[in-house]
Amino acid sequence: MPRLSIHRLSMAHPGDVSALAALIGDGTLPARQIRAVIGKTEGNGGLNDFTRGYFTQSLLHLLADATDEAPEDLAGRIPCVLSGGTEGVLSPHYMVFAVDPAEDGPEGLAMGTAFGPPVAPEDVGNDAQIMRVAAAVRAAMADAGIAGPGDVALVQVKSPAGGPGLLLRSVAGGAMGAALALGDVPAVAAREDALLTALDLFSPRVSASAGVEVTRDEVVVFGRAAGWCGGLRIAVRPMADALDLAAIQAAFRAAGLEAKPDVPPAQRPRIRAVLAKGEPDRRHRIRGQRHTMLGDIDIDAQRHLRGALGAVIASVAGDGRIFVSGGAAHQGPPGGGLVAVIAEEA
Amino acid sequence: MPRLSIHRLSMAHPGDVSALAALIGDGTLPARQIRAVIGKTEGNGGLNDFTRGYFTQSLLHLLADATDEAPEDLAGRIPCVLSGGTEGVLSPHYMVFAVDPAEDGPEGLAMGTAFGPPVAPEDVGNDAQIMRVAAAVRAAMADAGIAGPGDVALVQVKSPAGGPGLLLRSVAGGAMGAALALGDVPAVAAREDALLTALDLFSPRVSASAGVEVTRDEVVVFGRAAGWCGGLRIAVRPMADALDLAAIQAAFRAAGLEAKPDVPPAQRPRIRAVLAKGEPDRRHRIRGQRHTMLGDIDIDAQRHLRGALGAVIASVAGDGRIFVSGGAAHQGPPGGGLVAVIAEEA
Amino acid sequence: MPRLSIHRLSMAHPGDVSALAALIGDGTLPARQIRAVIGKTEGNGGLNDFTRGYFTQSLLHLLADATDEAPEDLAGRIPCVLSGGTEGVLSPHYMVFAVDPAEDGPEGLAMGTAFGPPVAPEDVGNDAQIMRVAAAVRAAMADAGIAGPGDVALVQVKSPAGGPGLLLRSVAGGAMGAALALGDVPAVAAREDALLTALDLFSPRVSASAGVEVTRDEVVVFGRAAGWCGGLRIAVRPMADALDLAAIQAAFRAAGLEAKPDVPPAQRPRIRAVLAKGEPDRRHRIRGQRHTMLGDIDIDAQRHLRGALGAVIASVAGDGRIFVSGGAAHQGPPGGGLVAVIAEEA
Amino acid sequence: MPRLSIHRLSMAHPGDVSALAALIGDGTLPARQIRAVIGKTEGNGGLNDFTRGYFTQSLLHLLADATDEAPEDLAGRIPCVLSGGTEGVLSPHYMVFAVDPAEDGPEGLAMGTAFGPPVAPEDVGNDAQIMRVAAAVRAAMADAGIAGPGDVALVQVKSPAGGPGLLLRSVAGGAMGAALALGDVPAVAAREDALLTALDLFSPRVSASAGVEVTRDEVVVFGRAAGWCGGLRIAVRPMADALDLAAIQAAFRAAGLEAKPDVPPAQRPRIRAVLAKGEPDRRHRIRGQRHTMLGDIDIDAQRHLRGALGAVIASVAGDGRIFVSGGAAHQGPPGGGLVAVIAEEA
């Protein structure tokens, strides 16, 4: 029945939601159809990155004005998954996912969302988080009308950061919870003692992040479901490491775009979303050569990783608006990660 | 007559020259045949990057022990071009260029070196530097026996950093001097008032850098010349911007390697050197999308650029040992740069 | 007639105005009496520091709710001078300056504010800015009822950042404009070609800053005026360099506090505001010893300076809530700056 | 019998030992009398700070030339304790401690040194390190002829960094080992499970650090002993927090200098060494106010701390040549640290 649409918008600074305001203002996008926002702001991506909170506050004020709902209520029903850090060629942007319930189709790309309950600061990175997120993923699947895990293409999770030192652990817990819900990691293994250690346990279709600006687990699920309109195609591929150019090209091709080596200019407007997760290889080596990301006091390792992986993906997309997020434990192979592309069909 | 050989070596830290010591120690590489060293150390690449000086001191002590020449004398005849900053997937390494004069060939890849006179701190980024570097390039061509500018494939320049605030200006002056010697920029235009402003004046075959650890302009020239042995192929390509994946693949292919999309594992050992220059686009945009490299107080813009461009090139090479250096004014198109590949023939 | 009151409030993050909300909510501070806010947020203090904008947005929403004025109107009448960067021991905080017009006194600490006209991005750091700011200072003096420059204790200026590379120049222009209005720099000398070069031209009672989040020059003036209530004392002292402990102690003492060596715990609650400006000495030396602030690629020089100077002041205050801001050209002696203390009388 | 002398020397960059070369060259300081070097280089102070290794290499080459001993042998008998990071007003410098055995005195400031055995990378931060360091401290006391722990004024320890993530743990282990030897922490408590957790266990006269460039524990002990010449006075004081101005002044005064508030210019040349340890308060607060050092992704917490604490001490010394080192667990009170001053008697 419904139709999913995705608007990919640029921002001039983390408080700039003028592009969305224009779309709402001219009637292109009814504010009440907005169901999720995923974006990349230009902070450092760490615990003291407040660009995510700033963008969220700006977005909620805009939507509150447009819908007459309170900002708190909107925050409680619209997942806003922001990743800080636009290192290198990356460009600050946000993707607005809207659903028009009045339209009708036989089967197509579906999206569902769900929120978990409020979380105490210490209650991340543990079994409780894994269970909470798994339940939220199932709820988001139900929301989308996705029949089963086999029809899920991608799960995006955002969890509270927890206290100092817990950020990456919260990311891992969110990923493990989603992997559990999808059956990509068996229940017996999806436990807190595996977080950040048993890196061979992963889902190749989960993208997780964490931040101080959220207080509940937020989940967005994409997949195939009956009743949704066609026109959008999603493809997700695991990457073996941060240099996996072949996997990146394969994802773009599977989404219906050429990539020889990059997406031709004429096809680039069809790109609706590119999302990726990656990780500085903990063995301190990539293909046998030493990297220095993990021992650098001056630049956070995740900033190094985003700048590098984001550039490789952007060189294929021909566009710097890539959502790339570090901390990829349990989201694709160790030292690697995954890349997802959503494109309009030709 | 001579044969050029290139050893690409890893380092565990900026004072680690043990890989070269082993090659000298077991007789693989006679120390007296070493003519130039180009490398990438893991500092920040800026004025307060002392990893270059540390490596240079370590190298000179090793070579002094092996040749019985004084370190100062070695520093005066062996260009040591180091670029700091192995952001992202880049791996610290150095390439040792050696020439065996006893061998003989009809025509092949030639290398020549030259040094300019000592430079006063304020005497960079001006017409004097341009003239000095141009003369040094001509001397290096003569040293290599390269007949004319048309036979030059690549010029690598390193100039003194000058005082605070002059680093990028010194890079530009070195590039312009080499461009003048090659005829890629006409003499009437290759003037100090064009430095860092007339960015459409460039050579697509000059790679320049600057550092506090050198006190004279140092030049290495590569090209075709009679009398040199064959077996090595060099290819250089301009890049339109930091996402120019096609140009990068073209450089690898022109050097005799496949790149579909990356160099196959079996061919990777044939890669002898990959060198690149790039630049954060000063228009604050890449292909129409805003980048944030130039306004970031936390990470230097050149570090952003090296991490991004280096990763794109490494994803094609399948190897993080890429010499990528920021500050590409007058070295390739504005906002872009150039990439050079030297490979053994199959 | 009026009474100035100052509330010094902590924030948990740059979007946290809950302490002010509580004061307004319980009737302690009528929102309509708020006339200026000066604060320190925990960003990097540079062009890409969005914590200032985030705090300002949060503040304006709070005040809009409390006053029923539009945020834009509030922004146009309440100067909000924020400095990013709480390096070292510094603590994020904001000072709310309120004026109760119903109270009455013979003479006391007066405050006035003024705004300049909207500024084009390129129109900073020039004669136009100097004239604009001088006019705004005079308007703020009139607003306070301050009879003449001799009664002014301190001027706080905030100007638009201008385009990339203009931030420090805008700070200097704001300082020079205020120095002109106070007669501390003669009109013939207060010209754009003196900015950042003729550092011996300065006012020892001007604190200037700049930021991307303001579009007009904003001025707050403090001084003695008839009709204001007593009870607050202000003292301002120039500092010869970043180590000028004696000057700092002198400022606290002149404001009526002991400092032997620090303010005793019992007197600390009487501190209402501490503001300081400082500058990494451009001669690369402090008292003959080399400092490394200006050549550091990893940490911005102003962050170094704020962390150091802020700690010295905080060690006297016994409290990390110090408003310390870098870029002190024309605000105190070269390489030094100034420090201002406002305290309640015992 | 012997006489201790201390030369405090500046460096222009981390490879600059020219000031020491001059002292040796003109006969002021016989190279064979050099017994220890403690210094501050301008790196980032973390795992990837190679300025310490660069300085050490430069120093050892100089001393090898001057003594005809091999660099390895010198490194095995002369502790070289370097701390990276000259944030803020701090100035790169090194203190050369020399002992002239031919001189004679009744009692005075004594110095002794000792080295532990080679350490495997994983063997830090555990009971083995604590025992090793305690033994080395006792050996250094014996070397100095110090009768017992009561006569020890200050112990300086440097331990290997261990693998990634172990740096601060190695610092803690070194501190605990020295505290054990001095009897400041009882043997039953000086155990590996107390490291970095039982912060109330500390010695107020131990300064510990760690670095990748050393492979053995190195210890320098200062104290009173018979037979040494007089003329130098040492004072050590614990600091309650990073703002403890009174404790800092007390240390200078106990060393025989005025501090009202700072050391008068005429007395400053008598300062021979200032050493301090400090720590970002792990409770995220200093005197009740939130600090942001521990959550900053852009600047390492120890860099924040050194810049702040170093400035407070330098403001009393009137000189930026302060050896201040972060990671003060078990070296003074939690959240505080200690400061030591050595001065010539008037």
mmCIF file of C-alpha atoms in Angstrom, chain B residues 93-219:
data_model
loop_
_atom_site.group_PDB
_atom_site.id
_atom_site.type_symbol
_atom_site.label_atom_id
_atom_site.label_comp_id
_atom_site.label_asym_id
_atom_site.label_seq_id
_atom_site.Cartn_x
_atom_site.Cartn_y
_atom_site.Cartn_z
ATOM 1 C CA HIS B 93 57.321 3.007 4.308
ATOM 2 C CA TYR B 94 60.278 4.193 2.307
ATOM 3 C CA MET B 95 61.517 3.570 -1.183
ATOM 4 C CA VAL B 96 65.252 3.227 -1.700
ATOM 5 C CA PHE B 97 66.373 4.106 -5.197
ATOM 6 C CA ALA B 98 69.703 2.556 -6.139
ATOM 7 C CA VAL B 99 71.719 2.666 -9.326
ATOM 8 C CA ASP B 100 74.120 -0.061 -10.340
ATOM 9 C CA PRO B 101 76.520 1.621 -12.749
ATOM 10 C CA ALA B 102 78.058 -1.661 -13.900
ATOM 11 C CA GLU B 103 74.963 -2.810 -15.740
ATOM 12 C CA ASP B 104 74.084 -1.954 -19.282
ATOM 13 C CA GLY B 105 70.971 -1.464 -21.380
ATOM 14 C CA PRO B 106 69.756 0.193 -24.581
ATOM 15 C CA GLU B 107 67.149 2.455 -22.992
ATOM 16 C CA GLY B 108 65.135 2.388 -19.796
ATOM 17 C CA LEU B 109 63.853 4.206 -16.761
ATOM 18 C CA ALA B 110 66.528 6.669 -15.704
ATOM 19 C CA MET B 111 66.903 8.585 -12.479
ATOM 20 C CA GLY B 112 68.977 11.641 -11.706
ATOM 21 C CA THR B 113 69.396 13.812 -8.640
ATOM 22 C CA ALA B 114 70.563 17.307 -7.822
ATOM 23 C CA PHE B 115 70.853 19.666 -4.882
ATOM 24 C CA GLY B 116 70.505 23.397 -4.828
ATOM 25 C CA PRO B 117 72.603 25.753 -2.721
ATOM 26 C CA PRO B 118 71.857 26.409 0.984
ATOM 27 C CA VAL B 119 68.730 28.525 1.446
ATOM 28 C CA ALA B 120 68.067 31.302 3.929
ATOM 29 C CA PRO B 121 64.789 30.782 5.885
ATOM 30 C CA GLU B 122 63.088 33.702 4.196
ATOM 31 C CA ASP B 123 64.209 32.754 0.714
ATOM 32 C CA VAL B 124 61.397 30.393 -0.186
ATOM 33 C CA GLY B 125 58.170 31.022 -2.036
ATOM 34 C CA ASN B 126 59.785 33.649 -4.257
ATOM 35 C CA ASP B 127 61.372 34.046 -7.674
ATOM 36 C CA ALA B 128 64.743 33.036 -6.269
ATOM 37 C CA GLN B 129 63.350 29.657 -5.221
ATOM 38 C CA ILE B 130 61.690 29.152 -8.605
ATOM 39 C CA MET B 131 64.982 29.792 -10.376
ATOM 40 C CA ARG B 132 66.973 27.656 -7.963
ATOM 41 C CA VAL B 133 64.650 24.687 -8.343
ATOM 42 C CA ALA B 134 64.500 25.020 -12.125
ATOM 43 C CA ALA B 135 68.276 24.898 -12.259
ATOM 44 C CA ALA B 136 68.335 21.875 -9.969
ATOM 45 C CA VAL B 137 65.844 20.055 -12.173
ATOM 46 C CA ARG B 138 68.014 20.682 -15.204
ATOM 47 C CA ALA B 139 71.025 19.403 -13.286
ATOM 48 C CA ALA B 140 69.141 16.275 -12.256
ATOM 49 C CA MET B 141 68.112 15.653 -15.887
ATOM 50 C CA ALA B 142 71.729 15.933 -16.922
ATOM 51 C CA ASP B 143 72.719 13.598 -14.110
ATOM 52 C CA ALA B 144 70.266 11.030 -15.474
ATOM 53 C CA GLY B 145 71.275 11.571 -19.077
ATOM 54 C CA ILE B 146 67.717 12.521 -19.977
ATOM 55 C CA ALA B 147 67.821 14.274 -23.328
ATOM 56 C CA GLY B 148 65.036 16.813 -22.851
ATOM 57 C CA PRO B 149 61.861 17.758 -20.976
ATOM 58 C CA GLY B 150 59.813 15.536 -23.257
ATOM 59 C CA ASP B 151 61.521 12.477 -21.811
ATOM 60 C CA VAL B 152 60.868 13.409 -18.191
ATOM 61 C CA ALA B 153 58.120 11.401 -16.519
ATOM 62 C CA LEU B 154 58.193 12.762 -12.981
ATOM 63 C CA VAL B 155 60.082 15.300 -10.902
ATOM 64 C CA GLN B 156 60.128 15.072 -7.134
ATOM 65 C CA VAL B 157 61.175 18.259 -5.325
ATOM 66 C CA LYS B 158 61.733 18.905 -1.654
ATOM 67 C CA SER B 159 62.432 22.423 -0.438
ATOM 68 C CA PRO B 160 63.131 23.956 2.942
ATOM 69 C CA ALA B 161 59.950 24.888 4.819
ATOM 70 C CA GLY B 162 60.970 28.477 5.419
ATOM 71 C CA GLY B 163 59.639 30.245 8.460
ATOM 72 C CA PRO B 164 56.198 29.823 10.034
ATOM 73 C CA GLY B 165 53.399 30.211 7.517
ATOM 74 C CA LEU B 166 55.645 29.590 4.535
ATOM 75 C CA LEU B 167 55.350 25.813 4.248
ATOM 76 C CA LEU B 168 52.689 25.684 1.544
ATOM 77 C CA ARG B 169 54.309 28.587 -0.235
ATOM 78 C CA SER B 170 57.576 26.729 -0.378
ATOM 79 C CA VAL B 171 55.812 23.686 -1.819
ATOM 80 C CA ALA B 172 54.279 25.903 -4.469
ATOM 81 C CA GLY B 173 57.608 27.536 -5.293
ATOM 82 C CA GLY B 174 59.276 24.168 -5.715
ATOM 83 C CA ALA B 175 56.483 22.985 -8.003
ATOM 84 C CA MET B 176 56.646 26.121 -10.092
ATOM 85 C CA GLY B 177 60.406 25.882 -10.454
ATOM 86 C CA ALA B 178 60.133 22.343 -11.758
ATOM 87 C CA ALA B 179 57.232 23.250 -14.030
ATOM 88 C CA LEU B 180 59.388 26.010 -15.466
ATOM 89 C CA ALA B 181 62.296 23.667 -16.139
ATOM 90 C CA LEU B 182 59.983 21.205 -17.900
ATOM 91 C CA GLY B 183 58.361 23.898 -19.995
ATOM 92 C CA ASP B 184 54.948 23.046 -18.554
ATOM 93 C CA VAL B 185 54.553 26.633 -17.376
ATOM 94 C CA PRO B 186 56.066 29.356 -19.545
ATOM 95 C CA ALA B 187 58.844 31.487 -18.094
ATOM 96 C CA VAL B 188 56.774 34.642 -18.268
ATOM 97 C CA ALA B 189 54.145 33.084 -16.005
ATOM 98 C CA ALA B 190 56.295 31.091 -13.593
ATOM 99 C CA ARG B 191 56.696 33.956 -11.151
ATOM 100 C CA GLU B 192 56.315 34.375 -7.423
ATOM 101 C CA ASP B 193 53.111 36.383 -7.683
ATOM 102 C CA ALA B 194 51.445 33.356 -9.289
ATOM 103 C CA LEU B 195 52.242 31.064 -6.357
ATOM 104 C CA LEU B 196 49.129 29.719 -4.629
ATOM 105 C CA THR B 197 46.943 32.079 -6.660
ATOM 106 C CA ALA B 198 47.183 31.197 -10.372
ATOM 107 C CA LEU B 199 46.288 27.569 -9.778
ATOM 108 C CA ASP B 200 45.630 26.921 -13.444
ATOM 109 C CA LEU B 201 49.395 27.081 -13.908
ATOM 110 C CA PHE B 202 50.646 23.598 -13.211
ATOM 111 C CA SER B 203 52.716 20.683 -14.357
ATOM 112 C CA PRO B 204 51.022 17.288 -14.375
ATOM 113 C CA ARG B 205 54.351 15.604 -13.666
ATOM 114 C CA VAL B 206 55.775 17.429 -10.666
ATOM 115 C CA SER B 207 55.443 16.347 -7.026
ATOM 116 C CA ALA B 208 56.717 18.921 -4.521
ATOM 117 C CA SER B 209 56.986 19.044 -0.784
ATOM 118 C CA ALA B 210 58.744 21.046 1.914
ATOM 119 C CA GLY B 211 60.033 20.408 5.385
ATOM 120 C CA VAL B 212 61.941 21.912 8.257
ATOM 121 C CA GLU B 213 64.544 19.171 8.084
ATOM 122 C CA VAL B 214 66.093 20.178 4.749
ATOM 123 C CA THR B 215 68.154 23.278 4.150
ATOM 124 C CA ARG B 216 68.560 23.016 0.386
ATOM 125 C CA ASP B 217 66.277 22.218 -2.519
ATOM 126 C CA GLU B 218 66.542 18.544 -3.385
ATOM 127 C CA VAL B 219 65.439 17.142 -6.733
#
